[in-house]
Amino acid sequence: MVCRRLRPPARQRGIAIITALLVVMLAATVASYLLAQQAESLTRVQRATERAQLGLHATTTLEWARSALVVQQKNSTYVALSQPWAQGLVARPIDTAVATGLLRDAQSKFNINNLVGADGKRREPDVDAFSRLLKILKLDPNIATAVVDWIDRDDDVSALGGAENNYYWSQAGYGAANRPISQVEELLRVKGIDENTLRKLSPFVTALPTPNGERTRININTTSIEILQALFADVPAEQLIETIRVRELPFIDAKDIAARRKQLPAAIVEMFLDTKSRYFEAALAITGQYSQIRQVALLQLQAGGAGASSIAWPAIIWVKENG
């Protein structure tokens, strides 16, 4: 008797083939997922390693900015936009990254810490100028008083539009600073200032130290027409525009300003303007293959100037990373 091996039905063979295909597809999916996870993990490690390296390059680039200011101090007693420091750092490779940078004269802007004097009280000429600047920028002029109350030492509202601890504790859950502002972003905590307001203000205001309440003057060689309009309310706009134009030949000192711009009231020039600057902002960007580091630093020039035997490198007041 011959035994014959029975073949499985065609349907069973089809199910077996489909099952095998599903197993293969599942294995391929799992393998692809694991490979993707591994690739992502490697990319994260690469980015973290690169970012750490970019941080070191940012330190090197900041040193470039400081060295440019030392050269500026050695070569000139005044500060102007035609000088090498203002031309920026041409993109240059550092290992596998590219570094760029730009120096800006912080004293081209209105220092909001000037709003309060050495006695801790509002300084009226500066408050008036800041109020006019706010109007020029189509912002609420009462913000000037709100900033005064945020900075001054007392707990009394100084004028209409101001705010002190009672307002801030009830509305925001914190009190007024009652001290100078260190960075302009702090203005977002002040009554009447939101992100849109700060965006309009930022090109024209800064927050610089005022040792012993001394006013930080604005550099006529680098400032904007808006700032000049805020300072010289009674001078025709065409005269202020002409002031911007003629500074292509920079103003050397206060006597030079008085001689060449007799249209500007001498008392206001003496109170607010200068041709020198001690504070600069350095904006840096270090770009790698996977990421970028952007930093802004406030630098302060040290004692010394043109002709000095030695000049200390600028002090770093603060550094912040914004990307």
Tab-separated table of C-alpha atoms in Angstrom:
chain	number	residue	atom	x	y	z
A	1	MET	CA	0.000	0.000	0.000
A	2	VAL	CA	1.511	3.299	-1.026
A	3	CYS	CA	1.120	6.255	1.354
A	4	ARG	CA	0.595	9.534	-0.419
A	5	ARG	CA	1.502	12.824	1.275
A	6	LEU	CA	-1.386	15.186	1.302
A	7	ARG	CA	-0.710	18.748	0.136
A	8	PRO	CA	-2.285	21.552	2.155
A	9	PRO	CA	-5.156	23.287	0.522
A	10	ALA	CA	-4.353	26.287	-1.638
A	11	ARG	CA	-6.058	28.601	0.879
A	12	GLN	CA	-3.737	27.469	3.665
A	13	ARG	CA	-0.723	27.996	1.466
A	14	GLY	CA	-1.928	31.565	0.701
A	15	ILE	CA	-2.369	32.354	4.392
A	16	ALA	CA	1.111	31.067	5.132
A	17	ILE	CA	2.617	33.253	2.420
A	18	ILE	CA	0.733	36.313	3.650
A	19	THR	CA	1.820	35.620	7.223
A	20	ALA	CA	5.426	35.315	6.103
A	21	LEU	CA	5.187	38.614	4.213
A	22	LEU	CA	3.675	40.332	7.245
A	23	VAL	CA	6.478	39.038	9.435
A	24	VAL	CA	9.053	40.325	6.949
A	25	MET	CA	7.306	43.717	6.742
A	26	LEU	CA	7.120	43.955	10.521
A	27	ALA	CA	10.792	43.104	10.838
A	28	ALA	CA	11.668	45.704	8.217
A	29	THR	CA	9.543	48.336	9.991
A	30	VAL	CA	11.171	47.595	13.330
A	31	ALA	CA	14.615	47.728	11.742
A	32	SER	CA	13.834	51.047	10.042
A	33	TYR	CA	12.514	52.480	13.308
A	34	LEU	CA	15.613	51.391	15.207
A	35	LEU	CA	17.874	52.829	12.527
A	36	ALA	CA	15.934	56.119	12.598
A	37	GLN	CA	16.192	56.256	16.395
A	38	GLN	CA	19.887	55.571	16.198
A	39	ALA	CA	20.364	58.278	13.559
A	40	GLU	CA	18.360	60.770	15.623
A	41	SER	CA	20.377	59.909	18.714
A	42	LEU	CA	23.613	60.428	16.804
A	43	THR	CA	22.322	63.749	15.454
A	44	ARG	CA	21.452	64.925	18.969
A	45	VAL	CA	24.938	64.028	20.153
A	46	GLN	CA	26.476	65.798	17.163
A	47	ARG	CA	24.387	68.908	17.774
A	48	ALA	CA	25.211	68.965	21.471
A	49	THR	CA	28.911	68.545	20.712
A	50	GLU	CA	28.786	71.207	18.020
A	51	ARG	CA	26.904	73.644	20.251
A	52	ALA	CA	29.534	73.271	22.953
A	53	GLN	CA	32.201	73.979	20.344
A	54	LEU	CA	30.263	76.998	19.063
A	55	GLY	CA	30.204	78.354	22.603
A	56	LEU	CA	34.004	78.337	22.625
A	57	HIS	CA	34.059	80.072	19.247
A	58	ALA	CA	31.643	82.707	20.598
A	59	THR	CA	34.146	83.518	23.331
A	60	THR	CA	36.852	83.954	20.688
A	61	THR	CA	34.596	86.198	18.599
A	62	LEU	CA	33.773	88.364	21.623
A	63	GLU	CA	37.493	88.834	22.138
A	64	TRP	CA	37.656	90.145	18.564
A	65	ALA	CA	35.037	92.739	19.491
A	66	ARG	CA	36.974	93.799	22.560
A	67	SER	CA	40.216	94.067	20.612
A	68	ALA	CA	38.506	96.253	17.983
A	69	LEU	CA	37.497	98.681	20.735
A	70	VAL	CA	41.032	98.762	22.146
A	71	VAL	CA	42.279	99.773	18.694
A	72	GLN	CA	39.549	102.423	18.545
A	73	GLN	CA	40.649	103.880	21.883
A	74	LYS	CA	44.289	103.998	20.840
A	75	ASN	CA	43.583	105.735	17.549
A	76	SER	CA	40.950	108.354	18.359
A	77	THR	CA	39.562	110.567	21.097
A	78	TYR	CA	36.070	110.547	19.548
A	79	VAL	CA	33.696	107.823	18.279
A	80	ALA	CA	32.050	107.924	14.843
A	81	LEU	CA	30.346	105.565	12.409
A	82	SER	CA	33.114	105.990	9.816
A	83	GLN	CA	35.664	104.264	12.055
A	84	PRO	CA	36.760	100.617	11.649
A	85	TRP	CA	34.937	99.351	14.761
A	86	ALA	CA	31.588	100.167	13.090
A	87	GLN	CA	32.287	98.136	9.940
A	88	GLY	CA	31.563	94.773	11.570
A	89	LEU	CA	33.316	91.438	11.450
A	90	VAL	CA	33.443	90.010	7.952
A	91	ALA	CA	32.214	86.400	7.981
A	92	ARG	CA	35.205	84.211	8.730
A	93	PRO	CA	35.565	80.463	9.236
A	94	ILE	CA	36.524	79.024	12.616
A	95	ASP	CA	37.073	75.279	12.207
A	96	THR	CA	33.788	74.091	10.647
A	97	ALA	CA	31.785	77.144	11.820
A	98	VAL	CA	31.370	80.679	10.484
A	99	ALA	CA	31.555	83.703	12.791
A	100	THR	CA	30.024	87.127	12.162
A	101	GLY	CA	29.765	90.103	14.450
A	102	LEU	CA	28.725	93.721	14.742
A	103	LEU	CA	29.571	96.472	17.214
A	104	ARG	CA	26.984	99.150	18.029
A	105	ASP	CA	27.483	102.312	20.023
A	106	ALA	CA	25.178	101.946	23.023
A	107	GLN	CA	25.487	105.682	23.639
A	108	SER	CA	23.770	106.393	20.351
A	109	LYS	CA	20.559	105.644	22.267
A	110	PHE	CA	18.644	107.239	25.128
A	111	ASN	CA	19.706	105.760	28.470
A	112	ILE	CA	16.519	105.176	30.446
A	113	ASN	CA	18.474	105.120	33.706
A	114	ASN	CA	19.116	108.849	33.134
A	115	LEU	CA	15.466	109.426	34.072
A	116	VAL	CA	16.436	109.338	37.756
A	117	GLY	CA	19.231	111.459	39.231
A	118	ALA	CA	21.751	110.932	42.002
A	119	ASP	CA	19.130	111.898	44.591
A	120	GLY	CA	16.888	109.041	43.477
A	121	LYS	CA	14.272	111.440	42.091
A	122	ARG	CA	13.035	112.053	38.549
A	123	ARG	CA	15.303	114.179	36.365
A	124	GLU	CA	12.877	116.474	34.563
A	125	PRO	CA	14.894	117.371	31.414
A	126	ASP	CA	15.432	113.673	30.696
A	127	VAL	CA	11.805	112.787	31.438
A	128	ASP	CA	10.662	115.513	29.045
A	129	ALA	CA	13.012	114.269	26.322
A	130	PHE	CA	11.889	110.664	26.787
A	131	SER	CA	8.233	111.720	26.684
A	132	ARG	CA	8.872	113.475	23.367
A	133	LEU	CA	10.632	110.380	22.030
A	134	LEU	CA	7.591	108.295	22.945
A	135	LYS	CA	5.350	110.725	21.060
A	136	ILE	CA	7.646	110.616	18.024
A	137	LEU	CA	7.357	106.816	18.073
A	138	LYS	CA	3.553	107.128	18.459
A	139	LEU	CA	3.627	105.578	21.924
A	140	ASP	CA	1.967	106.693	25.155
A	141	PRO	CA	4.094	109.507	26.705
A	142	ASN	CA	2.868	108.463	30.174
A	143	ILE	CA	5.215	105.493	29.884
A	144	ALA	CA	8.018	107.906	30.839
A	145	THR	CA	6.540	108.374	34.302
A	146	ALA	CA	5.909	104.652	34.675
A	147	VAL	CA	9.591	103.976	33.996
A	148	VAL	CA	10.606	106.691	36.488
A	149	ASP	CA	8.487	105.076	39.218
A	150	TRP	CA	9.936	101.669	38.389
A	151	ILE	CA	13.494	103.006	38.855
A	152	ASP	CA	13.229	105.628	41.616
A	153	ARG	CA	13.797	104.705	45.244
A	154	ASP	CA	10.479	105.775	46.787
A	155	ASP	CA	7.025	104.244	46.748
A	156	ASP	CA	5.206	107.386	45.631
A	157	VAL	CA	3.645	107.757	42.178
A	158	SER	CA	5.537	110.710	40.712
A	159	ALA	CA	2.986	111.886	38.127
A	160	LEU	CA	0.080	110.882	35.911
A	161	GLY	CA	0.642	107.480	34.319
A	162	GLY	CA	3.033	106.263	36.990
A	163	ALA	CA	2.754	103.122	39.082
A	164	GLU	CA	4.322	101.862	42.261
A	165	ASN	CA	4.178	98.790	44.493
A	166	ASN	CA	0.419	98.882	45.139
A	167	TYR	CA	-0.273	98.661	41.402
A	168	TYR	CA	2.316	95.988	40.641
A	169	TRP	CA	1.451	93.724	43.571
A	170	SER	CA	-2.249	93.853	42.726
A	171	GLN	CA	-1.895	93.545	38.951
A	172	ALA	CA	1.226	91.461	38.394
A	173	GLY	CA	2.245	89.831	41.673
A	174	TYR	CA	5.583	91.642	42.035
A	175	GLY	CA	6.803	95.020	43.249
A	176	ALA	CA	8.594	97.893	41.532
A	177	ALA	CA	12.349	97.428	41.155
A	178	ASN	CA	13.314	100.754	42.803
A	179	ARG	CA	16.764	100.525	41.187
A	180	PRO	CA	18.359	101.180	37.784
A	181	ILE	CA	17.487	98.797	34.966
A	182	SER	CA	20.281	96.501	33.763
A	183	GLN	CA	18.760	95.353	30.445
A	184	VAL	CA	15.977	96.911	28.385
A	185	GLU	CA	13.967	93.649	28.416
A	186	GLU	CA	13.120	94.473	32.022
A	187	LEU	CA	10.831	97.194	30.666
A	188	LEU	CA	8.306	94.445	29.870
A	189	ARG	CA	7.530	94.414	33.600
A	190	VAL	CA	6.709	98.127	33.592
A	191	LYS	CA	3.132	99.395	33.367
A	192	GLY	CA	2.072	100.222	29.811
A	193	ILE	CA	4.905	98.362	28.060
A	194	ASP	CA	4.156	95.182	26.125
A	195	GLU	CA	6.202	93.323	23.516
A	196	ASN	CA	4.963	95.530	20.674
A	197	THR	CA	5.879	98.683	22.609
A	198	LEU	CA	9.320	97.330	23.462
A	199	ARG	CA	9.883	96.356	19.828
A	200	LYS	CA	9.322	99.993	18.807
A	201	LEU	CA	11.437	101.348	21.650
A	202	SER	CA	14.437	99.004	21.445
A	203	PRO	CA	16.233	100.739	18.537
A	204	PHE	CA	16.221	104.011	20.496
A	205	VAL	CA	16.689	103.172	24.187
A	206	THR	CA	19.326	101.418	26.235
A	207	ALA	CA	19.984	100.645	29.895
A	208	LEU	CA	23.472	101.722	30.920
A	209	PRO	CA	25.053	102.067	34.362
A	210	THR	CA	24.940	105.529	35.902
A	211	PRO	CA	27.603	105.527	38.642
A	212	ASN	CA	26.729	108.041	41.360
A	213	GLY	CA	23.706	109.077	39.275
A	214	GLU	CA	25.884	110.685	36.618
A	215	ARG	CA	24.081	111.245	33.297
A	216	THR	CA	25.314	109.121	30.394
A	217	ARG	CA	25.542	111.430	27.392
A	218	ILE	CA	24.443	110.646	23.839
A	219	ASN	CA	27.020	110.560	21.052
A	220	ILE	CA	26.087	113.086	18.370
A	221	ASN	CA	28.207	111.189	15.805
A	222	THR	CA	26.196	107.979	16.090
A	223	THR	CA	22.713	108.874	17.299
A	224	SER	CA	19.475	108.889	15.273
A	225	ILE	CA	17.301	111.711	13.992
A	226	GLU	CA	14.529	110.582	16.364
A	227	ILE	CA	16.771	111.087	19.390
A	228	LEU	CA	17.848	114.530	18.188
A	229	GLN	CA	14.203	115.502	17.667
A	230	ALA	CA	13.420	114.390	21.222
A	231	LEU	CA	16.305	116.421	22.659
A	232	PHE	CA	15.848	119.568	20.553
A	233	ALA	CA	12.101	120.123	20.510
A	234	ASP	CA	12.385	123.729	19.288
A	235	VAL	CA	14.926	123.178	16.511
A	236	PRO	CA	13.443	122.800	12.995
A	237	ALA	CA	13.588	119.267	11.596
A	238	GLU	CA	15.659	120.376	8.590
A	239	GLN	CA	18.387	121.658	10.912
A	240	LEU	CA	18.514	118.323	12.718
A	241	ILE	CA	18.628	116.438	9.429
A	242	GLU	CA	21.507	118.698	8.395
A	243	THR	CA	23.268	117.797	11.656
A	244	ILE	CA	23.067	114.127	10.681
A	245	ARG	CA	24.394	114.935	7.207
A	246	VAL	CA	27.375	117.060	8.228
A	247	ARG	CA	28.642	114.508	10.714
A	248	GLU	CA	30.048	112.595	7.731
A	249	LEU	CA	32.974	114.688	8.869
A	250	PRO	CA	32.717	113.612	12.531
A	251	PHE	CA	32.416	116.095	15.374
A	252	ILE	CA	35.670	115.994	17.337
A	253	ASP	CA	34.594	117.506	20.659
A	254	ALA	CA	32.111	119.868	22.290
A	255	LYS	CA	33.843	122.946	20.844
A	256	ASP	CA	33.542	121.463	17.377
A	257	ILE	CA	29.806	120.914	17.859
A	258	ALA	CA	29.368	124.512	19.048
A	259	ALA	CA	31.360	125.898	16.119
A	260	ARG	CA	29.690	123.883	13.372
A	261	ARG	CA	26.118	123.631	14.694
A	262	LYS	CA	25.256	127.025	16.142
A	263	GLN	CA	21.593	126.213	15.492
A	264	LEU	CA	21.618	123.752	18.431
A	265	PRO	CA	21.054	125.444	21.821
A	266	ALA	CA	24.344	125.309	23.707
A	267	ALA	CA	22.738	124.456	27.047
A	268	ILE	CA	21.057	121.349	25.645
A	269	VAL	CA	24.213	120.283	23.804
A	270	GLU	CA	26.216	120.609	27.007
A	271	MET	CA	23.612	118.714	29.015
A	272	PHE	CA	22.969	115.779	26.695
A	273	LEU	CA	25.556	115.393	23.934
A	274	ASP	CA	29.136	114.238	23.548
A	275	THR	CA	31.462	112.913	20.840
A	276	LYS	CA	32.854	110.085	22.983
A	277	SER	CA	31.311	106.766	23.996
A	278	ARG	CA	32.234	104.304	26.732
A	279	TYR	CA	29.578	101.636	26.191
A	280	PHE	CA	29.163	99.381	23.165
A	281	GLU	CA	26.969	96.403	22.307
A	282	ALA	CA	28.563	93.446	20.528
A	283	ALA	CA	26.131	91.262	18.539
A	284	LEU	CA	27.664	87.924	17.533
A	285	ALA	CA	26.514	84.912	15.516
A	286	ILE	CA	28.400	81.603	15.284
A	287	THR	CA	26.854	79.250	12.733
A	288	GLY	CA	27.686	75.552	12.456
A	289	GLN	CA	26.331	72.687	10.402
A	290	TYR	CA	23.469	71.873	12.760
A	291	SER	CA	22.950	74.917	14.986
A	292	GLN	CA	23.727	78.560	15.648
A	293	ILE	CA	24.630	80.547	18.738
A	294	ARG	CA	23.752	84.237	18.859
A	295	GLN	CA	24.993	86.417	21.685
A	296	VAL	CA	24.767	90.059	22.674
A	297	ALA	CA	27.231	91.596	25.130
A	298	LEU	CA	27.516	95.023	26.726
A	299	LEU	CA	31.130	96.243	26.828
A	300	GLN	CA	32.543	99.188	28.759
A	301	LEU	CA	35.754	100.945	27.762
A	302	GLN	CA	38.347	101.346	30.491
A	303	ALA	CA	40.456	104.364	31.374
A	304	GLY	CA	42.892	105.540	28.737
A	305	GLY	CA	42.666	106.829	25.215
A	306	ALA	CA	44.593	107.992	22.183
A	307	GLY	CA	48.252	108.312	23.049
A	308	ALA	CA	48.041	106.264	26.246
A	309	SER	CA	50.939	103.847	26.800
A	310	SER	CA	48.591	100.992	27.629
A	311	ILE	CA	44.838	100.475	27.549
A	312	ALA	CA	42.979	97.789	29.476
A	313	TRP	CA	40.579	95.649	27.497
A	314	PRO	CA	36.901	96.630	27.732
A	315	ALA	CA	35.011	95.195	30.676
A	316	ILE	CA	32.162	92.776	29.965
A	317	ILE	CA	29.090	94.108	31.784
A	318	TRP	CA	26.815	91.243	30.710
A	319	VAL	CA	26.425	88.599	28.023
A	320	LYS	CA	23.126	87.053	26.967
A	321	GLU	CA	22.431	84.280	24.528
A	322	ASN	CA	19.342	84.695	22.369
A	323	GLY	CA	19.445	81.757	20.011
